[in-house]
mmCIF file of C-alpha atoms in Angstrom:
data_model
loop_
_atom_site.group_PDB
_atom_site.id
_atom_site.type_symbol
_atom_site.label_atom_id
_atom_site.label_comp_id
_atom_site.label_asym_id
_atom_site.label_seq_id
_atom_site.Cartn_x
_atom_site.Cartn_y
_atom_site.Cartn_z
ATOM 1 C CA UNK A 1 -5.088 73.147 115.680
ATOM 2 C CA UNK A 2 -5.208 69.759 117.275
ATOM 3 C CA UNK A 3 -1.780 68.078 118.341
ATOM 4 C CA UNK A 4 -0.825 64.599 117.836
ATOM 5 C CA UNK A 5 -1.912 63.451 120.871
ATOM 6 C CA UNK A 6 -5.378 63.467 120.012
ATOM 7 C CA UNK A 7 -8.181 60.830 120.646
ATOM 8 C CA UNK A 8 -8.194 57.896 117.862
ATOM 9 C CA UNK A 9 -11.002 56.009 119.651
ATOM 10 C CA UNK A 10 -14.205 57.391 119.662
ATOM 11 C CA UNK A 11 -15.420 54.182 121.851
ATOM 12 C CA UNK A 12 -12.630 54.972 124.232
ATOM 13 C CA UNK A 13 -13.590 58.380 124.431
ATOM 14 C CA UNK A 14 -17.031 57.994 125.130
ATOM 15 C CA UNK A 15 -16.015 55.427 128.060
ATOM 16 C CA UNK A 16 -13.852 58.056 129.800
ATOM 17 C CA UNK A 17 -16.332 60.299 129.750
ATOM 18 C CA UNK A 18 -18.859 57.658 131.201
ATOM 19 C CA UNK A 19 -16.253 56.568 134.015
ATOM 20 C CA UNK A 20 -15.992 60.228 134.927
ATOM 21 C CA UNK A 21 -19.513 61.126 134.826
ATOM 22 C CA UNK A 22 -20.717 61.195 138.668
ATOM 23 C CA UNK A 23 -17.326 63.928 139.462
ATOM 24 C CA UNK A 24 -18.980 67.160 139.192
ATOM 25 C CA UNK A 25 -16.087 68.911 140.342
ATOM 26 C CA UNK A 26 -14.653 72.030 138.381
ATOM 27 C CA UNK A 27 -10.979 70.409 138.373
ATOM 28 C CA UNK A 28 -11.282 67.190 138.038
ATOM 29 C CA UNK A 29 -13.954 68.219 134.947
ATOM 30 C CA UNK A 30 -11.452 70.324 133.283
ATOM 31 C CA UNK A 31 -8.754 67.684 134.108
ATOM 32 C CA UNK A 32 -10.837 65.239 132.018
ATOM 33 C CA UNK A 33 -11.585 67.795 129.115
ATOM 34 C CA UNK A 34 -7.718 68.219 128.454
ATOM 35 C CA UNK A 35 -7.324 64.557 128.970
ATOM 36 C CA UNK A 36 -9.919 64.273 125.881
ATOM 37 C CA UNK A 37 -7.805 66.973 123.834
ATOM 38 C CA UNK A 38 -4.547 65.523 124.501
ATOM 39 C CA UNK A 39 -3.257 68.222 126.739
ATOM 40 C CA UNK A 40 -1.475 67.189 129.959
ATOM 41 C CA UNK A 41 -3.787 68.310 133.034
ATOM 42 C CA UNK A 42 -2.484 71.108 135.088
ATOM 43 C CA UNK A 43 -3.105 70.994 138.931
ATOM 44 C CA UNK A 44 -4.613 72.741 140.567
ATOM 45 C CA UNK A 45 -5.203 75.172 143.512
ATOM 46 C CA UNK A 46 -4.144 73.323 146.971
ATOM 47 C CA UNK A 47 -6.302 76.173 149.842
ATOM 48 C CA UNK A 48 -8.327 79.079 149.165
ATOM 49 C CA UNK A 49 -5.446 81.458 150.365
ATOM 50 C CA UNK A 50 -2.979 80.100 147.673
ATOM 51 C CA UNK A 51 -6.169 80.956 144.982
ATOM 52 C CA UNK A 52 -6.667 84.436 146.069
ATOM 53 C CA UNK A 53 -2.994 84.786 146.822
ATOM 54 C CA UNK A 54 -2.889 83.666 142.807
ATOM 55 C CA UNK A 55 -5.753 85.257 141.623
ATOM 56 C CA UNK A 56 -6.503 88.703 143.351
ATOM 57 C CA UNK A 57 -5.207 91.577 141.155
ATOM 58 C CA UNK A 58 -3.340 94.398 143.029
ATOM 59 C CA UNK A 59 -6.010 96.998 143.248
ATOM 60 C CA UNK A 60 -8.319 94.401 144.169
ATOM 61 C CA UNK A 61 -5.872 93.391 147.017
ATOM 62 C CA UNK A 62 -5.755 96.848 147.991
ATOM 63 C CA UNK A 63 -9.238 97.070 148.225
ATOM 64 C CA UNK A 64 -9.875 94.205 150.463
ATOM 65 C CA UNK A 65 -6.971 95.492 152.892
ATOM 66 C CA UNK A 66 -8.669 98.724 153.178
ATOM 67 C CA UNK A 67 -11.945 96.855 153.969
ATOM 68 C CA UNK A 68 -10.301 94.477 156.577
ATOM 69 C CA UNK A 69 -8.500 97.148 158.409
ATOM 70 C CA UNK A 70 -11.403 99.974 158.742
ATOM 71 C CA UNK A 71 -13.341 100.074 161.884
ATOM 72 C CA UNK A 72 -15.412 102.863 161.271
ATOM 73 C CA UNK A 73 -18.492 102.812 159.559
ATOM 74 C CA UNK A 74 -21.690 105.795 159.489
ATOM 75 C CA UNK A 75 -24.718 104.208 161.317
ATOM 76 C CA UNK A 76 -27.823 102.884 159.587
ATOM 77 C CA UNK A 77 -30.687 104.450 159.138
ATOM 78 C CA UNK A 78 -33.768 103.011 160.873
ATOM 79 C CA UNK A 79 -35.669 100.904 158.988
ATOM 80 C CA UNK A 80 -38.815 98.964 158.617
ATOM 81 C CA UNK A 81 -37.294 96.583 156.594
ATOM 82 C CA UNK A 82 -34.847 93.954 158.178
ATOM 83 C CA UNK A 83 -33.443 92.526 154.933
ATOM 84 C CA UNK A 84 -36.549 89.348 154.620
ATOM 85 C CA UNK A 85 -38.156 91.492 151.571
ATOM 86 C CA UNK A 86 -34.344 91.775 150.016
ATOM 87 C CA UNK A 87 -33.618 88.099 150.160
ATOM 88 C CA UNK A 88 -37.099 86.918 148.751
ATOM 89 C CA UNK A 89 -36.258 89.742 145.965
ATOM 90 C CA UNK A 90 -32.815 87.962 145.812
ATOM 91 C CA UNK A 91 -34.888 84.510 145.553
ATOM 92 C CA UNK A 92 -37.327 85.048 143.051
ATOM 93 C CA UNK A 93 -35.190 86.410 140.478
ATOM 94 C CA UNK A 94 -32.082 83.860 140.998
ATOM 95 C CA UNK A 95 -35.095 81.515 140.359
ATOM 96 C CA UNK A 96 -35.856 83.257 136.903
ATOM 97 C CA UNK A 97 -32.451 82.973 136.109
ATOM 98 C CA UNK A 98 -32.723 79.393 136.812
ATOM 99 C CA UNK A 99 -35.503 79.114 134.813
ATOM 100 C CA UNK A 100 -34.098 80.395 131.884
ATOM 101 C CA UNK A 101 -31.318 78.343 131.971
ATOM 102 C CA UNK A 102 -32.949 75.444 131.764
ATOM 103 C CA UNK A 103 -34.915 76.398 128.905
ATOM 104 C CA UNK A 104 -31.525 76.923 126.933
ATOM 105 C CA UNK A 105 -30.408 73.854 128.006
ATOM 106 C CA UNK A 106 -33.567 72.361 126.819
ATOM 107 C CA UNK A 107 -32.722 72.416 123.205
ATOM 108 C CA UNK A 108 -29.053 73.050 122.201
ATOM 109 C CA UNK A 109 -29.537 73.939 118.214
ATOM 110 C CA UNK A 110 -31.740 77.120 119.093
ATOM 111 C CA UNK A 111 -31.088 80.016 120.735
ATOM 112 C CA UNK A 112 -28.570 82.670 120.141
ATOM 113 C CA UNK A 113 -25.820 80.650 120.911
ATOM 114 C CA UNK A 114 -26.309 77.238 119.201
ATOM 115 C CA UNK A 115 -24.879 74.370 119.575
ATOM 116 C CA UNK A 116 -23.798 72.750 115.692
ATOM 117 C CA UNK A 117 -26.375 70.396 114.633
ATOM 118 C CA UNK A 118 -26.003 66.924 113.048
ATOM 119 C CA UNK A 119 -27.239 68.505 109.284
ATOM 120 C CA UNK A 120 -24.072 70.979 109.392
ATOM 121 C CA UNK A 121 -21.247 68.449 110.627
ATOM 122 C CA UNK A 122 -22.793 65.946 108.594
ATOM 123 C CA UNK A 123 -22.289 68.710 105.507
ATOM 124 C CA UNK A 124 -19.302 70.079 106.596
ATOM 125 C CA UNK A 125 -17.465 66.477 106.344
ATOM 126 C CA UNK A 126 -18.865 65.417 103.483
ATOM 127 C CA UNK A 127 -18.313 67.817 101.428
ATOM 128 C CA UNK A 128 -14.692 68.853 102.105
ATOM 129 C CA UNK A 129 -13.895 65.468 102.330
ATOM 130 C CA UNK A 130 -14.699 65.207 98.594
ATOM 131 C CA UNK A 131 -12.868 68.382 97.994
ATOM 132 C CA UNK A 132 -10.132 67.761 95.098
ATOM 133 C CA UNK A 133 -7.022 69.373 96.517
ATOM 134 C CA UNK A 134 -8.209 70.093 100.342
ATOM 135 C CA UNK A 135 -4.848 70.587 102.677
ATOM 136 C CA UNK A 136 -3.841 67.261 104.536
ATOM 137 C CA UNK A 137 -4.856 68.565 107.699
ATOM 138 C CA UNK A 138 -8.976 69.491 106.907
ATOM 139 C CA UNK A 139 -10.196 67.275 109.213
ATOM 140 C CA UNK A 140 -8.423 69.024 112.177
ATOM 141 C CA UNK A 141 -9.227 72.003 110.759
ATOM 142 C CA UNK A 142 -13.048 71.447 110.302
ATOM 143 C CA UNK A 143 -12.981 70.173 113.608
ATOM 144 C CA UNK A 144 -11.312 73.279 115.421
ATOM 145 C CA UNK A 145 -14.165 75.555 113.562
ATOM 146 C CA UNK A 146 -17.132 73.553 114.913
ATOM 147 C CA UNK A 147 -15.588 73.199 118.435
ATOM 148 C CA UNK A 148 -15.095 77.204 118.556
ATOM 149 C CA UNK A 149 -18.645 77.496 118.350
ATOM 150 C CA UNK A 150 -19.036 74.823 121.273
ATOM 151 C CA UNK A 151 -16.398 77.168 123.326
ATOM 152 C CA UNK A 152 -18.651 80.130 122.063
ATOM 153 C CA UNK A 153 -21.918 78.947 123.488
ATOM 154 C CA UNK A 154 -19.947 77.789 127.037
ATOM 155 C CA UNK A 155 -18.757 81.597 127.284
ATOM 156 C CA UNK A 156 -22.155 82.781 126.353
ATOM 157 C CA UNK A 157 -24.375 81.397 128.408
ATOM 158 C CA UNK A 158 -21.547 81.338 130.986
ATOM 159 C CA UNK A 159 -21.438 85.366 130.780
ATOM 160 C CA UNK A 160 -25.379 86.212 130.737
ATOM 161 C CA UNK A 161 -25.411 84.031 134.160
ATOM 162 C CA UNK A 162 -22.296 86.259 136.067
ATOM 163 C CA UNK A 163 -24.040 89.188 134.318
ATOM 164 C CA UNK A 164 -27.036 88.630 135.800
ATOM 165 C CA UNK A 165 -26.304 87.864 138.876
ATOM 166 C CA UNK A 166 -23.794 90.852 138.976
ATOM 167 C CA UNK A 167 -26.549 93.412 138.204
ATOM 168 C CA UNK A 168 -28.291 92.145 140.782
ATOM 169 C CA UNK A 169 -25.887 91.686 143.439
ATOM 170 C CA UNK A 170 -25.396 96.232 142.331
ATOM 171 C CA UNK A 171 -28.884 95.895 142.557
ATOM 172 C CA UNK A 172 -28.858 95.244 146.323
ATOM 173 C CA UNK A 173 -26.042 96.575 147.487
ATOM 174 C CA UNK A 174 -27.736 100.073 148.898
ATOM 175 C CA UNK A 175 -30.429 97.726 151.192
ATOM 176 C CA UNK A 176 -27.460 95.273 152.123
ATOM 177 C CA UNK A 177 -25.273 98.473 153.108
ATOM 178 C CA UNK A 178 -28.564 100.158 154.869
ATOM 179 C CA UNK A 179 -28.614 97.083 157.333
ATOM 180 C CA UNK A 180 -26.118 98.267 159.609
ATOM 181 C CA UNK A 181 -22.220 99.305 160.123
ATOM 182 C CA UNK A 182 -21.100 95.610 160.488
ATOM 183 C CA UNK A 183 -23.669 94.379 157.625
ATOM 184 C CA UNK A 184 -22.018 97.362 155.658
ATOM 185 C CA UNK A 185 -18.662 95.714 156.368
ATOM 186 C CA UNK A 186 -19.783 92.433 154.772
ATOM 187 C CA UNK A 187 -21.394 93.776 152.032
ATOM 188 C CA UNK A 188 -18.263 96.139 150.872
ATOM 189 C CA UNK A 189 -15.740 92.855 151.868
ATOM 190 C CA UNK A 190 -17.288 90.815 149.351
ATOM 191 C CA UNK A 191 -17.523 93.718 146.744
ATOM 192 C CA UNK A 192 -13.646 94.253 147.269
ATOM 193 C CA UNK A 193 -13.281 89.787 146.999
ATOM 194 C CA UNK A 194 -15.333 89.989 143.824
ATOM 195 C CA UNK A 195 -13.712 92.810 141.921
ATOM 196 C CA UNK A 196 -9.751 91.224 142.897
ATOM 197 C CA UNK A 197 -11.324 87.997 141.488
ATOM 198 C CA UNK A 198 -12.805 89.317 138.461
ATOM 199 C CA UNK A 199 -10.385 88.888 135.908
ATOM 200 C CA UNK A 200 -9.276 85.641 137.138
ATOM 201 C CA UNK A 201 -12.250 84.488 136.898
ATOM 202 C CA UNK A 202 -13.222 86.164 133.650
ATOM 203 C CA UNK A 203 -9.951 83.887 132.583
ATOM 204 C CA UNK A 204 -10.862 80.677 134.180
ATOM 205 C CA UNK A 205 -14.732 81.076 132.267
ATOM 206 C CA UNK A 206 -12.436 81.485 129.052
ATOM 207 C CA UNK A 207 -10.150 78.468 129.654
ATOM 208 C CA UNK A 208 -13.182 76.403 130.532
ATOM 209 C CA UNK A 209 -14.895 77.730 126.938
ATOM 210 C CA UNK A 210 -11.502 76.382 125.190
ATOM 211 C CA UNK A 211 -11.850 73.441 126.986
ATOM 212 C CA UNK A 212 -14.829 72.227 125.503
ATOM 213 C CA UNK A 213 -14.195 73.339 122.263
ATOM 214 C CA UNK A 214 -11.041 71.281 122.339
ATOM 215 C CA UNK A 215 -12.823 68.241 123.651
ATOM 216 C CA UNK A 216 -15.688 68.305 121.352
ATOM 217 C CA UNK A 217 -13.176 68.658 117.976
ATOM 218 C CA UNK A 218 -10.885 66.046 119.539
ATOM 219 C CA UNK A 219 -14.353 64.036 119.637
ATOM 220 C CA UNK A 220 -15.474 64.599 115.969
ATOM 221 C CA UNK A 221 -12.135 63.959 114.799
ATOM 222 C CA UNK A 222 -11.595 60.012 116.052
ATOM 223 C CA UNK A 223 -15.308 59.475 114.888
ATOM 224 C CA UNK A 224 -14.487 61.163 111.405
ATOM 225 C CA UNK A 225 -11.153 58.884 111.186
ATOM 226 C CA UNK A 226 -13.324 55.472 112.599
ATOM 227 C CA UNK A 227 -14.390 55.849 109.032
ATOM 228 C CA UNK A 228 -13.056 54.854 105.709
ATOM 229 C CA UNK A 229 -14.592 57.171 103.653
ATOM 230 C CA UNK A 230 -15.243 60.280 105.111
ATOM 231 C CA UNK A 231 -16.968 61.398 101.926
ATOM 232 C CA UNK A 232 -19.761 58.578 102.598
ATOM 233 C CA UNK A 233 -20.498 59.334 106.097
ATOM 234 C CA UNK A 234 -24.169 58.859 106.711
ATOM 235 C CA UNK A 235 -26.070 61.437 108.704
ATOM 236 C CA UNK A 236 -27.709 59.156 110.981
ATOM 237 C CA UNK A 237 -24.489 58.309 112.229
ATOM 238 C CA UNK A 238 -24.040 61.505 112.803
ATOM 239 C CA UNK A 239 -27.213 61.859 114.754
ATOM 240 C CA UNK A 240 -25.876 59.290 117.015
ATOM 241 C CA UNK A 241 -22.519 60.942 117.217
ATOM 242 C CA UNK A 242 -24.247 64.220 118.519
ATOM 243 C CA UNK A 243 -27.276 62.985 120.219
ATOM 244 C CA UNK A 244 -25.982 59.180 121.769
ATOM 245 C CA UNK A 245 -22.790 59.091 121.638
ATOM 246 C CA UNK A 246 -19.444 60.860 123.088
ATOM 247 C CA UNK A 247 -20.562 64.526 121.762
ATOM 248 C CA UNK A 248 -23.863 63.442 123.500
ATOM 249 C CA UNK A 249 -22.027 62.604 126.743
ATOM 250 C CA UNK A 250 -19.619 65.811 126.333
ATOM 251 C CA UNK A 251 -23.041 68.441 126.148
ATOM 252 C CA UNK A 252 -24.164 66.506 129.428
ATOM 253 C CA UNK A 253 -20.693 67.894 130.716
ATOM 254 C CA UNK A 254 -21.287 71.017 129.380
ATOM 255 C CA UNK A 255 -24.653 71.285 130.629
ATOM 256 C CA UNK A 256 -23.600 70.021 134.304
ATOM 257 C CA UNK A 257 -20.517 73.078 133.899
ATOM 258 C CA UNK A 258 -23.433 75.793 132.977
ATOM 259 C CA UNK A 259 -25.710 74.592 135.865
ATOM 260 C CA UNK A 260 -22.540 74.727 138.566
ATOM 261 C CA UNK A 261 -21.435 78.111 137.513
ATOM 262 C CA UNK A 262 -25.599 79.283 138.051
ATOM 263 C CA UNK A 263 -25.430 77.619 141.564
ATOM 264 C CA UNK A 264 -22.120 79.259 142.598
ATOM 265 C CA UNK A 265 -23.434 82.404 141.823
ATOM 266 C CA UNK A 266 -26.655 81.662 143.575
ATOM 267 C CA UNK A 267 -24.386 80.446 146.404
ATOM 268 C CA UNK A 268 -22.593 83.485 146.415
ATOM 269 C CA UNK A 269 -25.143 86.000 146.206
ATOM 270 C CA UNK A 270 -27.811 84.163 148.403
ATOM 271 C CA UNK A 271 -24.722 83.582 151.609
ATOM 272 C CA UNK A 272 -24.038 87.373 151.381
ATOM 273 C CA UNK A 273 -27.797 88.470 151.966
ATOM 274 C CA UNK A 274 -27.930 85.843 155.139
ATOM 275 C CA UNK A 275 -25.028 87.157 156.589
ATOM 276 C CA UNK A 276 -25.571 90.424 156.418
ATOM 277 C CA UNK A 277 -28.934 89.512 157.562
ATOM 278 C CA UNK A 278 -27.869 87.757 160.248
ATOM 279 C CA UNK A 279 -24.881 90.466 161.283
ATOM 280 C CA UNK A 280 -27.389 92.904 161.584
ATOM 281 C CA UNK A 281 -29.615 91.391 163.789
ATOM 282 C CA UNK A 282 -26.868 90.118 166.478
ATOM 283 C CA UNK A 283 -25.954 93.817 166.231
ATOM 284 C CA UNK A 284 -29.504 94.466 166.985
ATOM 285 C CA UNK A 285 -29.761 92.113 169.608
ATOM 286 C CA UNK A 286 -26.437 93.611 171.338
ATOM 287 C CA UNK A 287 -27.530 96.983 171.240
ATOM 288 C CA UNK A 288 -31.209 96.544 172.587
ATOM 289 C CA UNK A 289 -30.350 93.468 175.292
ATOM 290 C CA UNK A 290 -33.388 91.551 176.540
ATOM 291 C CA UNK A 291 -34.308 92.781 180.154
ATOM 292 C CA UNK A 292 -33.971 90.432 182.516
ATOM 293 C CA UNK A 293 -36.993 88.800 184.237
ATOM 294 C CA UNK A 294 -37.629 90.685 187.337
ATOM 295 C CA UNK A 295 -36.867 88.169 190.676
ATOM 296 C CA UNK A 296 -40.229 86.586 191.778
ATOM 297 C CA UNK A 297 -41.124 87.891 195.090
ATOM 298 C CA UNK A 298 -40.532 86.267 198.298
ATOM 299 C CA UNK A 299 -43.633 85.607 200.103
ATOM 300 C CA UNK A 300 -43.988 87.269 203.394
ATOM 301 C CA UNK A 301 -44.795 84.840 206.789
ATOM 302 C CA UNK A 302 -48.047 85.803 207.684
#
């Protein structure tokens, strides 16, 4: 349920969302969403070591110790292979993922996870607003149902992307390991990082779901009450709601919140290949030193 705190101006709420348009960043985003359902922003994380001191669970912790203070790590096997064929793998299917997440984008009302389109808002009003004896609160109510489903498609499409990425990152963790004892060291670092993160993260996906969901029925509920007579809402204004105005402006959030979460993955999974990469070929390098160029010789006096 909605509080009282609410937004009453659909106009002002589209503005805010304007003003804030350019800030793609994750906090100041989710600051605005709970701004938009009346909830007071929470701050948030001042350094990276107060997030994973916040964050890491205690077996993940343990893990990452272990990793940190080991030394010792079996030699690689030689190899053809020096990790390019692993991160064009790594590229072309982060691509595909990309690819596919623009097609979702692309159309909001199809798919498996669809976004509620003007016909069944416009119906869901209308018709409970003419509803003899409907509870004092069915706006709110009506509203909270057709934001869960905005929260629901968030956490879906949120999930397939981490999913993805996660099968592959399993995907190449034998080659990334294979590269050599101080790529191996990378490669098991970040696997101990990413499972003390995991449900944090799994939580902060979930918060960000709720957040929308919040925003968009805080949304639909000052446009429903701009109204004197909910029961004669036209469905082109509707339309205009959805595809012009604030809940128009909110999906543009949304979608800019579904693309960030693909490129930190990308980011993530795409800076681990490099390094290791990179790690094992200054190993390389340090192991098999160039020769020096032999002096040139001194010509002898005749």
């Amino acid at each position: 349920m909605l509080g009282s705190k609410v937004v009453r101006s659909p106009a002002r709420a589209g503005r805010t969302l304007r003003r804030s348009a350019p800030a793609r960043d994750t906090l100041e985003l989710a600051a605005r969403l709970d701004r938009l359902r009346g909830v007071e922003p929470h701050p948030g994380p001042r350094s990276p070591v107060e997030v994973l001191a916040t964050r890491s669970d205690l077996a993940g912790s343990v893990a990452v110790a272990e990793v940190l203070s080991n030394d010792e790590w079996p030699p690689a096997e030689p190899r053809v292979d020096d990790g390019r064929w692993l991160a064009n793998h790594v590229r072309v299917r982060l691509e595909s993922s990309g690819r596919w997440l623009e097609k979702t984008l692309a159309d909001p009302t199809r798919g498996r996870s669809p976004l509620p389109g003007a016909a069944r808002v416009h119906r869901a009003v209308t018709e409970e607003s003419a509803r003899p004896g409907r509870p004092d609160d069915w706006l709110v109510a009506i509203a909270d149902n057709l934001g869960r489903v905005w929260a629901h498609r968030c956490l879906a499409v949120v999930r397939t992307l981490r999913r993805e990425a996660a099968r592959l990152r399993k995907e190449s963790a034998a080659d990334l390991f294979a590269l050599g004892p101080q790529a191996a060291r990378l490669e098991r670092l970040d696997a101990a990082l990413r499972r003390s993160l995991a449900a944090a993260r799994g939580d902060a996906d979930q918060a960000l779901a709720d957040r929308f969901g919040g925003a968009f029925a805080a949304l639909l509920v000052s446009f429903v009450e701009a109204h004197e007579d909910p029961s004669t809402l036209e469905l082109g204004a509707v339309e205009h709601f959805l595809r012009a105005g604030p809940a128009a402006e909110l999906r543009s959030d949304l979608d800019g919140a579904l693309r960030a979460a693909f490129r930190e993955e990308r980011a993530l999974l795409e800076s681990l290949v490099r390094a290791c990469i990179d790690r094992a070929s200054t190993a390389s390098e340090e192991a098999h030193p160039e020769p020096e160029a032999a002096p040139a010789a001194e010509s002898q006096p005749s």
